[in-house]
C-alpha cells in the first residue's frame, strides 16, 4: 500500500465516507503492508553517494556499454566497474572518454560527483597480488566520502615491515586488511591496534589454499580481538562496511 | 501495531479527534507495522492440528516434565516428544499416565485430539535403523490428519523387495523415503511412481558416510525426476511437507 | 519377457500344448520379468506432455541439430533446449524457424502442442542472476500444463520487497524459490505461506559460496517448515516436482 | 628493553658515562626492541574495563576456583566465566557469594566495577537456542561500557516478527545477530538497517548444518551490504567488536 | 505374487476356468511381480554359510542376548558378534558358554558349522591398531570357507618388513590390506603382486587423518593397478568380497 | 645388484678368489639388493598382454605421435590411447592408418595382437554419459583376454530396465558398474548377483555432485555386499581389476 | 634371510659344498631378501636413545602398567607416556615411583639414561593451550640428546611479544612452533629467522577451526620461506624431526 | 627509524643538544621502531644467493620481459622463471639469449653467478609427472649452493625400484620427495633413511585426488618418523627448506 492510498483511506474515514471497520479491513487485508516509507526514505538518504557498481567478470564487453548507459541516465552518482580488463576499458572509453582506468586494480571509474573525504580508513594488503581486492575496498570507501590511506605489500614474514607502520595504523578509525595465502596479517594488525579490523581473505595462493578457504578459516579463527571477516575477495563489501564505521566515528551516524 | 491500536486511531480520525496527517504519521512511523493479523490468523487456522513437538535429545530428564506441563496448559493439541529414551518416558508417564511410548521410534505421544485421516502418505525406509526418522515423519503426518502407510526395511540391495510393493507406492499421493548409507532408495522409488517423493537422508552408516552426508549428496543427485530432499534425519520436516501435499491432493488447500 | 510372449505361453497352456509346470518354470526362469507393462503404460500416460529436454552446455553446436531432428521425428511433443547460447540458437533456427529463443533464460523452445494451464505455481528468484535456473523451472511447469506466475528479483536484503508480494504467494499451490549466495529466500517465503516451497540453490556467488554449496546447506537447514530442496541449479527438477504437486492440488492425481 | 633501561642509557650518554657507539650497539643488539610502551600504555588504557574471561567448557570444576582467585588478586576488574554449568557455579559461589549466575546464558559474573553505559548496541537472536552465544556478546558489551538492548528469538520464518522490531534496529549504532541453522537473519537485518551488522553463526542445528558451517557460509555470502562475520559461537568476539564500533560512534575513539 | 498363486492361475487356464486374457491381466496387474524365486533360491543357496553378524557397537549389553537367541533359533549357521567388549562377552558367555571371544579383534564367535577351507586369502595390516578391522575380514572369510593367512603389522616405513613377506603374498588368490594413517600399504602390496588387492582404510590416526578419510583417499588414488577399495573400517565387506574372488579362483563360481 | 653380479661374486667365492667375508660385505653393502628377479620375471610374464596406455587428456597433439612411435618400437603389444579427441585421431591415423577410433568412448586402439577371450565380464553403465569410462574398462578387459558383454544405459530410475537384464548379470564372473550422479546402480546390481561387483564412480553430474564425489561416497557406503570401489572415472583400473578376477575364475591364476 | 644364513651359504660355496647355481637360486628365491642388515644396524645405532613412547589417550589405566613393564624389560632406554592423566600417573607411580609426571604437558617420563644435550632447538607456542603438544616435541628432543629452550605463550596478536624474543630465535639451529586457532605464528617466526621452522598445528580452537584444519591449512600456505608442517597435534614427530636437523647441525650426521 | 637517525639522536644527547626526555620521547614515539638492523643485515647476508624467482603461470608473456629486466638491473644474482612455457621462453630468449630453458621442468634460468655446491640433497619423484615440481626444488637448491642428486620416477608400486636406490638415499643430508596420487613415497623413503625427508605433494591425479589433497593428507599422516610436509606443488619452498638443512649439516649454520 502506498502512502497516498493510506492517506486517501484516512481522509475517507475522517469525512465519514468509509467506516472504521472497512478501513481496518482494507489495511489489514494486505498481510504485510508496504507502509515502511519512512524507513525507505531514510535508506535512500543514507545510501546517497554509494556508487553504482558493475561487476564485469563474466560479462561480455558488448553488454557493458548498455548497462553503463542506463546507469548514467537513471542517476547522477558515480559508476564503478570492477574486475574490468583492457577490452572492457576500450569499450567504455569509446563512449565515456572521461572514464578513469586503474589497470592493476582492475576497475574503471566514471566520476560524476565528489564527496568531502572525512575520518580515516586504512587499507592494507599482505602482498601485491591482494591489491585488486584492496582497491575495491579503497575506492568504494572514497566514493562514499571517507579519507583512505593505502598501505600495500606490508607482508607477514618480515614483521618489521608491518610494525614499522604502526603510526599509520594508530590514526585509523577502522582498518581493512586484505590477505591471501595463510591470511595471518589481520591477526597481527588486530594485535597492534584498538580500532575495528575488517579482514578480507583473497583467493591468492595455490594447492591447500583451496581458493582462499585457508585464508578465510585463518581469519575467522584469529586470536586477536577486534577482527571481523568478509567473504573471499569481497573488497567491495569491506569498503562499504568500513565506511559505515568511519561515518559513525566522525559523527555521521552516532546516537 | 496491534489491531486494537489501529482501530483506535481510525476511530479517532472518524470522530475528528485526530487529523489524517497525524494518523498517517503514526502508522508510517513504525516502518513495517505488525498489521498482518489476517495472515497470522490464517496461519493459525491452517496450522491447527500440528502437534507441539519437544526434541528430547540433549535435554535432561528433569527439564522435560515442566516443558510438557506448560504445553499442556497453553493449548489443547497433541504433544509429541521425539528422540526420547526410557528415562524420559518414566518421567513423563509418572505425570501423564496416558502417554504412549514407542521405544523403537523413540517418541512419546500425549494424544488429546483425533483428526480424521484422509488421503494417503506412504513412509518407507531402506533399513530398520532408519525407522526412528521415518516414524517422526509418520506420526507428524498422522497427527496433522493424513492416512499413513508404513513400508519399512524394503532395502535397496535385493530390489525385488522394493518392486514387490509397487502396489502400495501407486496408491500414495506422496511418499516419504528415509534411507542412510548410500541413500539410493529414493531414486528407485522415484523411478517407479508418478507422485512426489520426499527423500530424508539419515545419519545411519559409518566411515565415508560422513554422518549422513553421503546419503544426502546421493539424494540431491538423484537421476529420478520428482524427488526433493530434506536435511539429514529431518523426519519431522518430511512429515509436515508430505502433509502439505496430501492435503492439497484431497482438496484441503487447492486453488 | 514381453506381453506377447506371456500371452503366447498362456495360450499354449490353455490349448494343452504346454503343461503348467513348464509354463511356471519358463516364467520363473527370468528372475524378475518385465511384466510391468501396466505400470509402464500408466507411466507413459502421466508423462505425456513432459517436454523432451536437451541440455546444451558442453555440447558442440554441430551435434545439437541432429539430436533435435531425431526428437522431432520420434514424438510430437514440445522440445526444450536448456543452457543454450546464441550459436546454438542460430543452428536451431536455421532448421526450425519457429523455435522460440529466450536469451536471458538461455533456453530455446520448439512448441508443438499446447496444454491447458491449471492451478497456480509461483516461481521466485532472489536476484536477476538466478533467473536462468528459475526459467527452467517455469517453462517446464508451463509445458506440463500448469499456470505459472513469475516473481523475479524480490531479494532478501530489503524484506519489504518480499513481503509486499505476500498476496501472490498466498494464491500459489506450490512455490519454487531459486536463490544463490546465502540462499535465505526460501526460509523467508516458507515462513509466510502454508503451501509447499521447493528451494533451488543456484551456483550464483563467489568465494566461500563454494559453487552453490553455501546456498544448498542454508536451504537444507531452513528453520521454516514446508521447505524441500533440489540439487544446485536443478531448475528442471524443481519445475517437474512443482508440476506433480500442482496437478495433485487441481485434482489430476488425488486419491 | 624497558623504558627505564632506555632512559638510563640515554642518561649515561648525556653524562658521558657511555659513548654513543656503545649506546647504539646496546639498543640495536636487541633486534626488535620492546620500546613500544607508548602503544602499550595506550592499549592498556583502552582495554581498561574489558573483563577477564574464563572459558569453563572442558575445565574441571576443581581448577576453576584457583583461576578465579588469581584473577581477583591480580586486578580489580570484572570477571566473566562463560560456558559455566551448575557445578561450576556452586564451586564459585562457595568462594565468592556475590557471583551472579545466568543459567540460560551459561555465564557467571563477578562484578567489581561499574561503567557508564553509552550508545546503543542491539543483540539479536534467531531462536532461543542461540541465546547463550548472544549473551556472551551482550554481557561483554555491557562490561565494556555500552548500552545493550536484547531482542531474542525474532526468528526468520515469520518475517513479521523481525520487521515489527524495525524501530529497535533503527536506534542501534551496531547490531550483533546470532543465528544457527541456515543463518539467514543477518541478511534480513542487514537489509533493513544502515548501521554495521556483526553476524555470529552458532552451532545450533544438526545434519547438514555441519556444526555451524552452514550458518557461517550463509553469513559470509550475505547479499546484504554492511554485514561482517565472526567465528562460529564467538559471542565474546562479537561483543568486543561491537564495543569498538559503538565507542567510536559515541566519540570515544573518533579521529 | 507367490509361486503358488501363479501355479494356480496357470492351472485354471489349463482347465479352461480362466481365459488367457484374464490371466494375462492378473499377472500384469502387479506391475513388477515377485516371480523371481529362482533367483532368490539361488541366492540363498550361494549365501549359505555366510554367518549372521551382530554389530555390537552402540548396542546395550541387555539387547545382545535376545538378538543372539533369536538368531540361534532361526537358523543353524554361525553367529559373529563384531565390535564386542568384555561386558558383551560376559553376557553372551552366560547363555552360550561355547562362544569364542577374541578380545584384541573385538569379536565373539558362536561356531555351529565347519566349512572346508579352500584357496588362499591373505589378510594384512600396516599396524597393530588395524587388527580389529582385519580380523573382521579374516573371520568372515574363514566362516565362508576360505583358507586365510594373517600377516599383521608389516608396516610401511621399514619396507623390508613388507618385502620379506613377498613369498606369502605370491601364494594368495586375493589379498585384503587394512591400513590407517596414510593408507600406503595397499599401493606397495599392489605393486608386488598380480592378484587382486582389496584395500580397507581404517579410522586409525588423528588430526588431518579426518577419521580415516586420508587413508581412504590415498587408497582410491593408488598408483598400483589391481587395487579396489572398501569403506572405512569395513572389514566385514572386505572379507566377503575376498571370499567371492577366492571361491571363483578355486572353481566354486567359475563360468 | 644384478643377477650376473651376484653370480660373479659367488663364482669368485667358489674359486677362492674372494673370501666369504668380502662376499658377505659386498652383498650386505647394498642395503636392499635388487635380487628379486624371480618376482620381476614372474611379473612380466603375467603382465604380458596388458596394453600400453597413453592418457591423451592435457597432452598436445604434437606430443602424441612420438610417444606412440616409441611404444610401437619398444614392444609388440597393443596400444590404447584414452581420452582422445578428433585432432589426436587425425594425428595418429596419419602415421598408423590401422588405428581404430571409437569417438563416443574417446579411445584409439592400435591392435597388434589378439588374445583368446575367455570367461565373462559384464560392463554396465547407468547412463549414456558414463560410457567413455565404461569403454575404458571394457577395452582393457578385452585386450587382456576376457570376454566382455556391455550393458549400457540401464538406468536406476526405472528399475525394470535393470532387473530385466538379470539373466546377463547372472552369467558374469565379475561385473563393472560405471555410474555418475547418485551412483546407486552398483548397490542395485550388487543386490541381484553373487559375483564381485566393481563400482566406478564417474564425474557425470553437476552441483552437489562435487565432481563425482557424491557417486563415490554413495558407492563406498553401499548396503549391498560384494561391492568394491575404484577412483572417480578410473575405468582403466576397473577393467584391469576385473581381468584379474575373471582370469582367476577361468583358471588362469587359481591356487 | 639373516646375515648368518647368507654367511653359511657363502661358506658352503667356498668349501665346494654348494655350487654357485644353487646359491644363486636360494638367494634369488626370496624375491626381496632381508639382507639389509647394514642399513638396519645403522638404523638401530642412530635410533638408540629415541625413547619408547606410549600414547595413553583412549587406553584404560589397567592396560598401561603391563605395557610399561614389558617395555622396561625389553630395553634399557627411557619411556615416555604421552596424553597421560592423573589416574594413569597413580597407576604408574605405584609401580615405578621414580616416574616424573608433568601434569600440564600431560606426560610421564621414566628416565633411565641421560644423553649429553647438544646444539639448540627452540620450541615455541602461541598460547598456553598449545603447551601439551609443544612439550611432546621438547621432551622427545631432549631425550634424543638435544638442548631445548622453551618459549611458551608468545602469542601472535601483540607481535612485540614475539619480536622481543628474536635473540632466542637467532640462537636456534631449528625452531618448532606449535599453534592452534589461525596458526599464524610459524609465518611470523619464519619471517624473522634463517633456520628451519617446523610448524605443528594444534587442535586448539572451536567452530570454523575444524579440529585444527584451519591452523594446518594456514601453515601449509605460509608466505614465509623455510617452514615445513607436521600433522595436527603431532608434537612427537616435530620433536624427532627437529632432532634430526639439530644433530646434522652439530655434526652428528653431516656428509 | 634508521641506524643513522638513532646515532644522530644519541650524538645530540651526548653533546647536550637534546635532553634525555626528548630523546626518550622521540624513540618511543615510533611504537615499534625499525632498530633491528643487526637482524636485517644478518638476514641479507644469509639470503645472498637465493635467486630471484618469477612465477610465470597466469602472467601474460608481454609482462615477463619488463619484470626480468628490472630484476637484472636491481641485483646481480641468478633469476629463475618457474612454470614457464614456450611462448615465455621465446620472449625471454629474444632479450637474454643466454637464458637456459628446461622444457619438461618448465623453468628458465638466467645464470649470473656460480656457487660452490656442497653437501648432498637428494630430490626424488614418484612419477614423471611430478618432475616439474621436483625440478623447482632441485634448481633452487643448486642455486643456493647445494649439491643435488636427482632420482626421478622411482615409483611406489614396484618397491624394488625404490629400495634398489637405498645407496643414494643413505648419502643424503636431506631428501625432498615429490609425489602425487596417493603420495605414499615419502613414507617409504622415510622408513629407509635417518635423515630428514621433506614431502611435497603434487597436484598430479584425478577424481578423488582433489587437486593434490589426497597426497597432502597422506603425507601429513605418514607413519614414518622424520617426514615434514610442504604445500601442494610447492617445489620452491621444499628446495629452500632443504638448503637450510644441508647448509646446517655442512657447517654453514651450526651453533
Tab-separated table of C-alpha atoms in Angstrom, chain B residues 48-52 70-79 110-114:
chain	number	residue	atom	x	y	z
B	48	UNK	CA	-4.292	-26.126	13.827
B	49	UNK	CA	-3.593	-29.749	14.475
B	50	UNK	CA	0.162	-29.528	14.098
B	51	UNK	CA	1.323	-31.106	17.321
B	52	UNK	CA	3.598	-29.350	19.748
B	70	UNK	CA	3.491	-25.807	30.206
B	71	UNK	CA	2.485	-27.109	26.780
B	72	UNK	CA	-0.460	-28.972	28.233
B	73	UNK	CA	-1.672	-25.804	29.876
B	74	UNK	CA	-1.103	-23.479	26.940
B	75	UNK	CA	-3.039	-25.410	24.315
B	76	UNK	CA	-5.295	-28.367	23.767
B	77	UNK	CA	-3.454	-30.110	20.903
B	78	UNK	CA	-1.336	-33.223	20.849
B	79	UNK	CA	2.183	-33.259	22.203
B	110	UNK	CA	0.313	-37.391	24.516
B	111	UNK	CA	-2.775	-37.635	22.393
B	112	UNK	CA	-5.564	-35.186	23.162
B	113	UNK	CA	-7.367	-34.754	19.899
B	114	UNK	CA	-8.121	-37.010	16.980
